[in-house]
PDB file of C-alpha atoms in Angstrom:
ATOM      1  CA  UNK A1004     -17.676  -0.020 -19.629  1.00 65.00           C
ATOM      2  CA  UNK A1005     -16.834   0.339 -15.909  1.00 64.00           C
ATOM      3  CA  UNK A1006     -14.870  -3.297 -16.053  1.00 69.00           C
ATOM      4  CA  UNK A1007     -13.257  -2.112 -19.006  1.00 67.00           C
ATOM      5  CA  UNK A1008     -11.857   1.190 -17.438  1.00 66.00           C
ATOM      6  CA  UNK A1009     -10.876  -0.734 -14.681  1.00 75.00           C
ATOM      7  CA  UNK A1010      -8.524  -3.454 -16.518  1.00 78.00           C
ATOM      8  CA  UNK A1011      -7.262  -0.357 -18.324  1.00 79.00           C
ATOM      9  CA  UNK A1012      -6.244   1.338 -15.355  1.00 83.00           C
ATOM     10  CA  UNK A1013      -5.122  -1.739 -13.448  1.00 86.00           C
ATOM     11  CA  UNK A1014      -2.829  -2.132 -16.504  1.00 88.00           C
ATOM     12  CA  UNK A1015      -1.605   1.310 -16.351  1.00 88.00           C
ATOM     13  CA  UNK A1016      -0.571   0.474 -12.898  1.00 90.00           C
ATOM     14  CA  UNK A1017       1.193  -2.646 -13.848  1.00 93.00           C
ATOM     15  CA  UNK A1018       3.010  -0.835 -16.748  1.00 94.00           C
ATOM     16  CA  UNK A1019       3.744   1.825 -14.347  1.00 93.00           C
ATOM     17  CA  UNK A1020       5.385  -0.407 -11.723  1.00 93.00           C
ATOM     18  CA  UNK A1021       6.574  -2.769 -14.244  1.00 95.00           C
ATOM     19  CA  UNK A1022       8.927   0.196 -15.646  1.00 96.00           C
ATOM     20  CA  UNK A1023       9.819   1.789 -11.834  1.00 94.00           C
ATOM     21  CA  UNK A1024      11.170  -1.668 -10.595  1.00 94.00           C
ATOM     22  CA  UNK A1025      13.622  -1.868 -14.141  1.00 96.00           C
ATOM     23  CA  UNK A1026      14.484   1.289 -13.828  1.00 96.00           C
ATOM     24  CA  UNK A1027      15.358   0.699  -9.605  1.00 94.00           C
ATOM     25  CA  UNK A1028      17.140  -2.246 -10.087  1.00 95.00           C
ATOM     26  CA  UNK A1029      19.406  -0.767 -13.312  1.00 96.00           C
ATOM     27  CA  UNK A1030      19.976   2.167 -11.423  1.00 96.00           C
ATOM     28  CA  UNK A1031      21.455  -0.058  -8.354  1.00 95.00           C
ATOM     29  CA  UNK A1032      23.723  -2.061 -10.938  1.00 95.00           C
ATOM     30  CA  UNK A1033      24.521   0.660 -12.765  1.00 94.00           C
ATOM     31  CA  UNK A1034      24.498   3.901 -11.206  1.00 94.00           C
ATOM     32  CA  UNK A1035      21.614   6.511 -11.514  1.00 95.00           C
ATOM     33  CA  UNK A1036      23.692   8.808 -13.491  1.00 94.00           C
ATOM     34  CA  UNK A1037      25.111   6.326 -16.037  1.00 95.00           C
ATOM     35  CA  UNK A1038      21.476   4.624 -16.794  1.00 96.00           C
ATOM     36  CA  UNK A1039      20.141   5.905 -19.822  1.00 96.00           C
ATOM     37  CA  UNK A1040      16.153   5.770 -21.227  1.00 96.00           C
ATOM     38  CA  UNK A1041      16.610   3.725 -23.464  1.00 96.00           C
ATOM     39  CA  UNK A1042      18.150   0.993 -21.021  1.00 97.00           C
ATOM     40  CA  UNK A1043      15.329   1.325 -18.743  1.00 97.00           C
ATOM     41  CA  UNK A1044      12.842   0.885 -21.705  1.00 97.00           C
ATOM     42  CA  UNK A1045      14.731  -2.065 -23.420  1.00 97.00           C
ATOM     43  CA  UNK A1046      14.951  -3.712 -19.707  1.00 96.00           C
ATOM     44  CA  UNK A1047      11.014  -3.118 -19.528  1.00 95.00           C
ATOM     45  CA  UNK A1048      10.102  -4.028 -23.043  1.00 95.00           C
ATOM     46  CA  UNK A1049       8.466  -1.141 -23.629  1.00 95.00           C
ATOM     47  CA  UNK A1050       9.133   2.109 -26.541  1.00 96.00           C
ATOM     48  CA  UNK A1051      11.552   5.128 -25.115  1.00 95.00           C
ATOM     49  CA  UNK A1052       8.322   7.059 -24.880  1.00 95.00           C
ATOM     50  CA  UNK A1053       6.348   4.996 -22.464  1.00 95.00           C
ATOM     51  CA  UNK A1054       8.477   5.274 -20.090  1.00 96.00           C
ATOM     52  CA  UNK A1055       8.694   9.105 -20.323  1.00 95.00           C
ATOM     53  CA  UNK A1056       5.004   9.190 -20.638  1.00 95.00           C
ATOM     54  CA  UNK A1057       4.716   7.563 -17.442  1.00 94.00           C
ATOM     55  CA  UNK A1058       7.655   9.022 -16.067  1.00 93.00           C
ATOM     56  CA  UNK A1059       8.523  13.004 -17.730  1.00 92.00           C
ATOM     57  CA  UNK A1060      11.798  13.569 -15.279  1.00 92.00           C
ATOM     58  CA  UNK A1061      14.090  10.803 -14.793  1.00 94.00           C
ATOM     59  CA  UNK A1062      14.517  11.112 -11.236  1.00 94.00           C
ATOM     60  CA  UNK A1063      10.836  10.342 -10.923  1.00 92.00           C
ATOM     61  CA  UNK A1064      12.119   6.922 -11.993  1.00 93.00           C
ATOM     62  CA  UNK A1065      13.731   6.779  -9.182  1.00 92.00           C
ATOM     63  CA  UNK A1066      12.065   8.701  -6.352  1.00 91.00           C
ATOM     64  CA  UNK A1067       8.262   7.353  -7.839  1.00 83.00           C
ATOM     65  CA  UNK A1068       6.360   8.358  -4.561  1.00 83.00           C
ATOM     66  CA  UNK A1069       7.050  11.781  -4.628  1.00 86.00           C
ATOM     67  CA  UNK A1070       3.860  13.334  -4.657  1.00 86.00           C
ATOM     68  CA  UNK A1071       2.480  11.229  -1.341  1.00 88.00           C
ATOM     69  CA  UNK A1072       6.144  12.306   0.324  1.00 92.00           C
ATOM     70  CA  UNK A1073       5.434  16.523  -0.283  1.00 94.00           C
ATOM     71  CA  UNK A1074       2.054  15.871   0.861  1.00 94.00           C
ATOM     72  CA  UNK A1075       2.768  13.458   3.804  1.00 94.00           C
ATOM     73  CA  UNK A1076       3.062  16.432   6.643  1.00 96.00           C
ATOM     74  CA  UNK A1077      -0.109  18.439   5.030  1.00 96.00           C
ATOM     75  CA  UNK A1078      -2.003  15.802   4.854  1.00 96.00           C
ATOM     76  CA  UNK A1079      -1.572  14.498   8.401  1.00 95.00           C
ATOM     77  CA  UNK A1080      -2.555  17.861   9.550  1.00 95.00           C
ATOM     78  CA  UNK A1081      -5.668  18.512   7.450  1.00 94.00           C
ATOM     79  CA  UNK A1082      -6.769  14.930   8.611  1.00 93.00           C
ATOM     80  CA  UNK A1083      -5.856  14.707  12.051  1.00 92.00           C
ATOM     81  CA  UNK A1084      -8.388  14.164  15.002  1.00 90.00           C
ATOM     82  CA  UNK A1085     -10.741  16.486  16.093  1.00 88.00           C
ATOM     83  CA  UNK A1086      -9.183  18.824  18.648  1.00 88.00           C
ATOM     84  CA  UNK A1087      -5.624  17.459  18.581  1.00 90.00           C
ATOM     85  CA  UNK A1088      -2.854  19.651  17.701  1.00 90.00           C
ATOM     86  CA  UNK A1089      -1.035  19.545  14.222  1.00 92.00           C
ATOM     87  CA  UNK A1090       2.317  18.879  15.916  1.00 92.00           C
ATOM     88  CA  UNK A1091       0.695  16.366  17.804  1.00 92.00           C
ATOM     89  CA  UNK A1092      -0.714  14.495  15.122  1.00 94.00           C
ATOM     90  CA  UNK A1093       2.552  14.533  13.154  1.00 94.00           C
ATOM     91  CA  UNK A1094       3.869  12.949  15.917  1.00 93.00           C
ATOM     92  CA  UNK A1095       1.857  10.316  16.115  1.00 94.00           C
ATOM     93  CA  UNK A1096       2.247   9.673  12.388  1.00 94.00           C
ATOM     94  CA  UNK A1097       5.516   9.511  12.664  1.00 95.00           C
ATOM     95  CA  UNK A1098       6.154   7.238  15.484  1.00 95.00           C
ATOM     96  CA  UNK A1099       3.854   4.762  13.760  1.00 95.00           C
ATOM     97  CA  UNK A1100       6.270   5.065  10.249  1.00 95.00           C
ATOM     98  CA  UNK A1101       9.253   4.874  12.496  1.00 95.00           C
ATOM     99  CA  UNK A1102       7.380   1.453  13.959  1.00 96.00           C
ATOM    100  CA  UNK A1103       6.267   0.165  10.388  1.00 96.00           C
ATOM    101  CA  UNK A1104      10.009   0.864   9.012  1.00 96.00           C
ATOM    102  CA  UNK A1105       8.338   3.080   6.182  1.00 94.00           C
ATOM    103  CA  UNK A1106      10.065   4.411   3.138  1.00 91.00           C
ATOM    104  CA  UNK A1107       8.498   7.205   3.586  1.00 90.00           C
ATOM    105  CA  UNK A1108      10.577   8.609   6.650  1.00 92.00           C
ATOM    106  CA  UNK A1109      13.898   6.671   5.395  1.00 93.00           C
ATOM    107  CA  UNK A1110      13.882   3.788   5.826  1.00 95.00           C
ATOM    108  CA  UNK A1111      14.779   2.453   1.658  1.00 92.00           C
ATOM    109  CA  UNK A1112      17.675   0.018   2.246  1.00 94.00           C
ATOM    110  CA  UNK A1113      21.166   0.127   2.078  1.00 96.00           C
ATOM    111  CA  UNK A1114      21.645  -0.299  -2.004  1.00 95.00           C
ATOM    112  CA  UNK A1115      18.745   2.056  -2.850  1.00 94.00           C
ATOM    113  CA  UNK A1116      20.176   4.520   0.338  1.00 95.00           C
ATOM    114  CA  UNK A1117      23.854   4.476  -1.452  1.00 95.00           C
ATOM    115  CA  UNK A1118      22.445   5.297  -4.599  1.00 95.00           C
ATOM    116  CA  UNK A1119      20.858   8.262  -4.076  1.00 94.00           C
ATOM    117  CA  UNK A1120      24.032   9.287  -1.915  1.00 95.00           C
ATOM    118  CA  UNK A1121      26.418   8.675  -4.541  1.00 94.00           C
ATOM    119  CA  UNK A1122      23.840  10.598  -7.274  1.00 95.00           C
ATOM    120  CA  UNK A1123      23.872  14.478  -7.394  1.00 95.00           C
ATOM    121  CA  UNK A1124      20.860  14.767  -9.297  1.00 96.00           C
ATOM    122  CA  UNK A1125      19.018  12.634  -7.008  1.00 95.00           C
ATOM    123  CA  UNK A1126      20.393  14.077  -4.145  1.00 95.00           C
ATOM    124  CA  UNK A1127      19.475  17.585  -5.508  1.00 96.00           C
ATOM    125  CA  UNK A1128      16.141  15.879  -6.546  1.00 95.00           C
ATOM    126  CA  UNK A1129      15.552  14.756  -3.033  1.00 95.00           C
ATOM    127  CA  UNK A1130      16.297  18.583  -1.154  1.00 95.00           C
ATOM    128  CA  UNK A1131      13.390  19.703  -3.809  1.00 95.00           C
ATOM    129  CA  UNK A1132      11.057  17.483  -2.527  1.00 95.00           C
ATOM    130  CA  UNK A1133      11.869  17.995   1.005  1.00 96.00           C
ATOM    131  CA  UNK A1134      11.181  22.002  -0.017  1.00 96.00           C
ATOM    132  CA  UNK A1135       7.555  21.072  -1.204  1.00 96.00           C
ATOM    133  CA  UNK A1136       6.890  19.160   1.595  1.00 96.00           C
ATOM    134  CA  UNK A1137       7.729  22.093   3.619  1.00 97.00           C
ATOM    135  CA  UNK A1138       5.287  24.420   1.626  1.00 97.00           C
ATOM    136  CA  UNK A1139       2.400  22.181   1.713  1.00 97.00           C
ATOM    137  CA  UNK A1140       2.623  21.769   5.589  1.00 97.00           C
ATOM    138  CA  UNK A1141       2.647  25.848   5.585  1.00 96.00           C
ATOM    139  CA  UNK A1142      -0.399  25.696   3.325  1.00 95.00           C
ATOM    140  CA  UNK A1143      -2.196  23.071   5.672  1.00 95.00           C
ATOM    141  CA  UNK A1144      -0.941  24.947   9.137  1.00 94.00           C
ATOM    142  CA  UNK A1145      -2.496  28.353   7.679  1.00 93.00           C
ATOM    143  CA  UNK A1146      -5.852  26.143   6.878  1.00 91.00           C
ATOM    144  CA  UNK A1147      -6.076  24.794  10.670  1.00 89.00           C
ATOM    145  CA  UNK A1148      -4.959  28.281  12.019  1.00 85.00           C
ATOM    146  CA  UNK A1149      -8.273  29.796  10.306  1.00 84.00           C
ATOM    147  CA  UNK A1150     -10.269  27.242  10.823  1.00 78.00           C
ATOM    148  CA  UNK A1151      -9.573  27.564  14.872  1.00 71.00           C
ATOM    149  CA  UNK A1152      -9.834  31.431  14.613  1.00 68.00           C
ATOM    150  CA  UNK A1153     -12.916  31.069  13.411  1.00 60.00           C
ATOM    151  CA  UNK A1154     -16.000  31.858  15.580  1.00 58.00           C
ATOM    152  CA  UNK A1155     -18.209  29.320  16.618  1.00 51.00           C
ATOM    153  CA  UNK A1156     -21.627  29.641  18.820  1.00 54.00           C
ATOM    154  CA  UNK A1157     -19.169  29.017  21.931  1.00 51.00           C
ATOM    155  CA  UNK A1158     -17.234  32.233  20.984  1.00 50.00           C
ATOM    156  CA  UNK A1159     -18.378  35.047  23.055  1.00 53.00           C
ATOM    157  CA  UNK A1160     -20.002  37.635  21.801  1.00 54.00           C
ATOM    158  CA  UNK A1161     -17.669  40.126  20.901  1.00 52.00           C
ATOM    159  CA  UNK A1162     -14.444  38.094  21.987  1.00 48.00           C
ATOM    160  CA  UNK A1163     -10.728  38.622  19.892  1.00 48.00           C
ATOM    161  CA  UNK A1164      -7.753  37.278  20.691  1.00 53.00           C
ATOM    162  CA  UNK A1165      -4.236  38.727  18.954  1.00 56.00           C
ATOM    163  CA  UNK A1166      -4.206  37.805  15.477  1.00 67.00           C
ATOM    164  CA  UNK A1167      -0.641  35.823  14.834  1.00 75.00           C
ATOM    165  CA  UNK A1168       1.965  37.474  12.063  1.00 82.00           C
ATOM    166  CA  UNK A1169       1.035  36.122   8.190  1.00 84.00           C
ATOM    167  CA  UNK A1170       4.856  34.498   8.672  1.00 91.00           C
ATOM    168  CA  UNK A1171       3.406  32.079  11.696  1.00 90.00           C
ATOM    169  CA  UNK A1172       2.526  29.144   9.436  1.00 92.00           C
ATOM    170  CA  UNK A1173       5.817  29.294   7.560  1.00 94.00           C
ATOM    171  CA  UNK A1174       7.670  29.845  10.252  1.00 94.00           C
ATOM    172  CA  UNK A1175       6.459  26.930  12.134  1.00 94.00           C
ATOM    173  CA  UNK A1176       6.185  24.787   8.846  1.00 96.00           C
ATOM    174  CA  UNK A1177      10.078  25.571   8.527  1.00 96.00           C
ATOM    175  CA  UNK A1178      10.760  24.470  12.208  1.00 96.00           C
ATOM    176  CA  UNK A1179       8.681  21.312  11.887  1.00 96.00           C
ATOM    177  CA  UNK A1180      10.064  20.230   8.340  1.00 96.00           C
ATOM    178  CA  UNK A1181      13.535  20.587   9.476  1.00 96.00           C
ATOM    179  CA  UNK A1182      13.367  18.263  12.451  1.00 96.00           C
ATOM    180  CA  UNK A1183      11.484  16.199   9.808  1.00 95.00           C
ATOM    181  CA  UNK A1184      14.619  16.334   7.492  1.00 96.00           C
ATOM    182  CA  UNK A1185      16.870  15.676  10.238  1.00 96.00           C
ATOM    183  CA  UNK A1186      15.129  12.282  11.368  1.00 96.00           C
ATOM    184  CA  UNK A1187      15.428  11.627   7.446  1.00 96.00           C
ATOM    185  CA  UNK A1188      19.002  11.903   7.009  1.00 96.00           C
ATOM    186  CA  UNK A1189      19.735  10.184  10.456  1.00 97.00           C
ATOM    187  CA  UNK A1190      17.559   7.163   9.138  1.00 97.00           C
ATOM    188  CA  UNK A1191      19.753   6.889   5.722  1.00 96.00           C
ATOM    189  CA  UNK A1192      23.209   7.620   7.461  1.00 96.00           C
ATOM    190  CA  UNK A1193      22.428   4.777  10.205  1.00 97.00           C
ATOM    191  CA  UNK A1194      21.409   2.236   6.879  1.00 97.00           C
ATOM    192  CA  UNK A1195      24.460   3.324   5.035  1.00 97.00           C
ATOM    193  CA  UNK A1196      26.584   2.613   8.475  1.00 97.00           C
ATOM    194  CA  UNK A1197      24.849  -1.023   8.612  1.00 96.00           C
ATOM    195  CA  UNK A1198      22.494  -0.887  11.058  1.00 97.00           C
ATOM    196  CA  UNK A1199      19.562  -3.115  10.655  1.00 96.00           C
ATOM    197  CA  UNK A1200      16.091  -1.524  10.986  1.00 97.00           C
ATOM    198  CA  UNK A1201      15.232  -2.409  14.295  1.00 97.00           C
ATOM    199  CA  UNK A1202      18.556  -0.781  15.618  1.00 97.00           C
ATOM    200  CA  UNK A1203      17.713   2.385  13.646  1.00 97.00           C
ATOM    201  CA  UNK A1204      14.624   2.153  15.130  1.00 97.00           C
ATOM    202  CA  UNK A1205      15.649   1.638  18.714  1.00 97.00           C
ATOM    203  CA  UNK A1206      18.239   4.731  17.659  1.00 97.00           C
ATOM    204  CA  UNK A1207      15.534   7.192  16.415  1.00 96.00           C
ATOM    205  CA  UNK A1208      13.028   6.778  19.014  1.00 95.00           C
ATOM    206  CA  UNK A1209      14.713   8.712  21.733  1.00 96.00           C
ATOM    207  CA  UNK A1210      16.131  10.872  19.062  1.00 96.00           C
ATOM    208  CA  UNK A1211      12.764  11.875  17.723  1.00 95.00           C
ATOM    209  CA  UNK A1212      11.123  11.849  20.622  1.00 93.00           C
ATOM    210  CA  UNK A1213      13.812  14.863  22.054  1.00 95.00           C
ATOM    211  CA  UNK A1214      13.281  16.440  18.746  1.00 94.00           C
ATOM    212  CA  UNK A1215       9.217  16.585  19.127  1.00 92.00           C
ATOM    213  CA  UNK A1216      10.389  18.210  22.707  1.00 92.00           C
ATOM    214  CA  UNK A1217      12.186  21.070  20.731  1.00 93.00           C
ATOM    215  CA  UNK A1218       9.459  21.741  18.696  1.00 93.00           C
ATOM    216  CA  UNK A1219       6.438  21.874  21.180  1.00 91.00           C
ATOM    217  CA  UNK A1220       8.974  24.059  23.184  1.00 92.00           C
ATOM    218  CA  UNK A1221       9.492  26.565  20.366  1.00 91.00           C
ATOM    219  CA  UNK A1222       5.758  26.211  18.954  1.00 87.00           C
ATOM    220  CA  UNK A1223       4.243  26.237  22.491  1.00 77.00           C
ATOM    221  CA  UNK A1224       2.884  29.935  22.622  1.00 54.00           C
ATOM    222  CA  UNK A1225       1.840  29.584  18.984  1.00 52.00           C
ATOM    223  CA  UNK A1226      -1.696  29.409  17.573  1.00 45.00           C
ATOM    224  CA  UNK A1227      -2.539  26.149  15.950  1.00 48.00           C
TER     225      UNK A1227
END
């Protein structure tokens, strides 16, 4: 039973990936806005409804990671080291994406980088996600910020410290995600202006490395 749930979902994946890398390629060719379903299905061998089965918003064709991008941020922060500050941590994650030339942070090629530019629903589709990542960092800072308010057996008896504003997380989710979107863009416009990825690389470093500066400037005073 266990071998046969495991082909099954193995397949699923296949399917899955089968019918993102059709839809990719016919959206390079042809333009995201002028691909239809039922191209993408008859390119994939599979009925109209697979695909939308697998895939309920077109976009999602398109921009298929989507739910480990809006998490990226939050999850760096609810899984970062022991003692080491969030904005710290989403350094480090980044600087290691900028190293590995990641997707994730940008870095999708020229073709795939031009389509999404010349798309407006993919373009629109992209600002969305951006938005949810944003949120779920504010989510994840407001965890860590109660989890280090909270006393522990080191805490002296008695002790308080000024509780921040219920804005805090937000606010500094909004500060952090924005430099994140920056770096984004930056990565895409430098692909779309024909740099290779080690020059956009060599580019970003110092640029997010002065951006990281801005942030622990403005976040310096602020609780966790």
């Amino acid at each position: 039973m266990a071998n046969e749930m495991g082909l099954r979902e193995s397949k699923k994946q296949e399917t899955r990936q089968l019918i993102s890398d059709c839809a990719t390629r016919l959206f390079i060719e042809q333009g995201f806005e002028q691909t239809t379903i039922t191209e993408i299905a008859a390119a994939a061998r599979v009925a109209k409804k697979t695909v939308t089965n697998y895939f309920p918003r077109k976009e999602d064709l398109a921009l298929d990671h989507h739910e480990a991008f809006t998490q990226g941020l939050a999850s760096v922060v609810a899984g970062r080291e022991p003692g080491e500050e969030p904005l710290a941590a989403l350094r480090r994650t980044f600087r290691a994406a900028l190293l590995e030339h990641s997707p994730v942070v940008g870095f999708t090629g020229p073709a795939f980088a031009r389509m999404v530019a010349d798309s407006p629903t993919l373009s629109a589709r992209l600002r969305e996600l951006h938005e949810q990542r944003e949120e779920a960092l504010a989510a994840a800072l407001a965890d860590a910020a109660l989890a280090d308010a909270a006393p522990t057996d080191a805490t002296p008896t008695g002790a308080t410290s000024d509780p921040a504003p219920a804005i805090a997380p937000r606010a500094a989710a909004a500060l952090i995600a924005a430099a994140d979107r920056l770096l984004f863009r930056r990565i895409q416009e430098l692909t779309l202006a024909g740099y290779s990825n080690d020059r956009i690389e060599a580019a970003l470093l110092p640029e997010a490395d002065h951006l990281r500066a801005l942030l622990a400037a403005a976040l310096g005073g602020a609780p966790s």
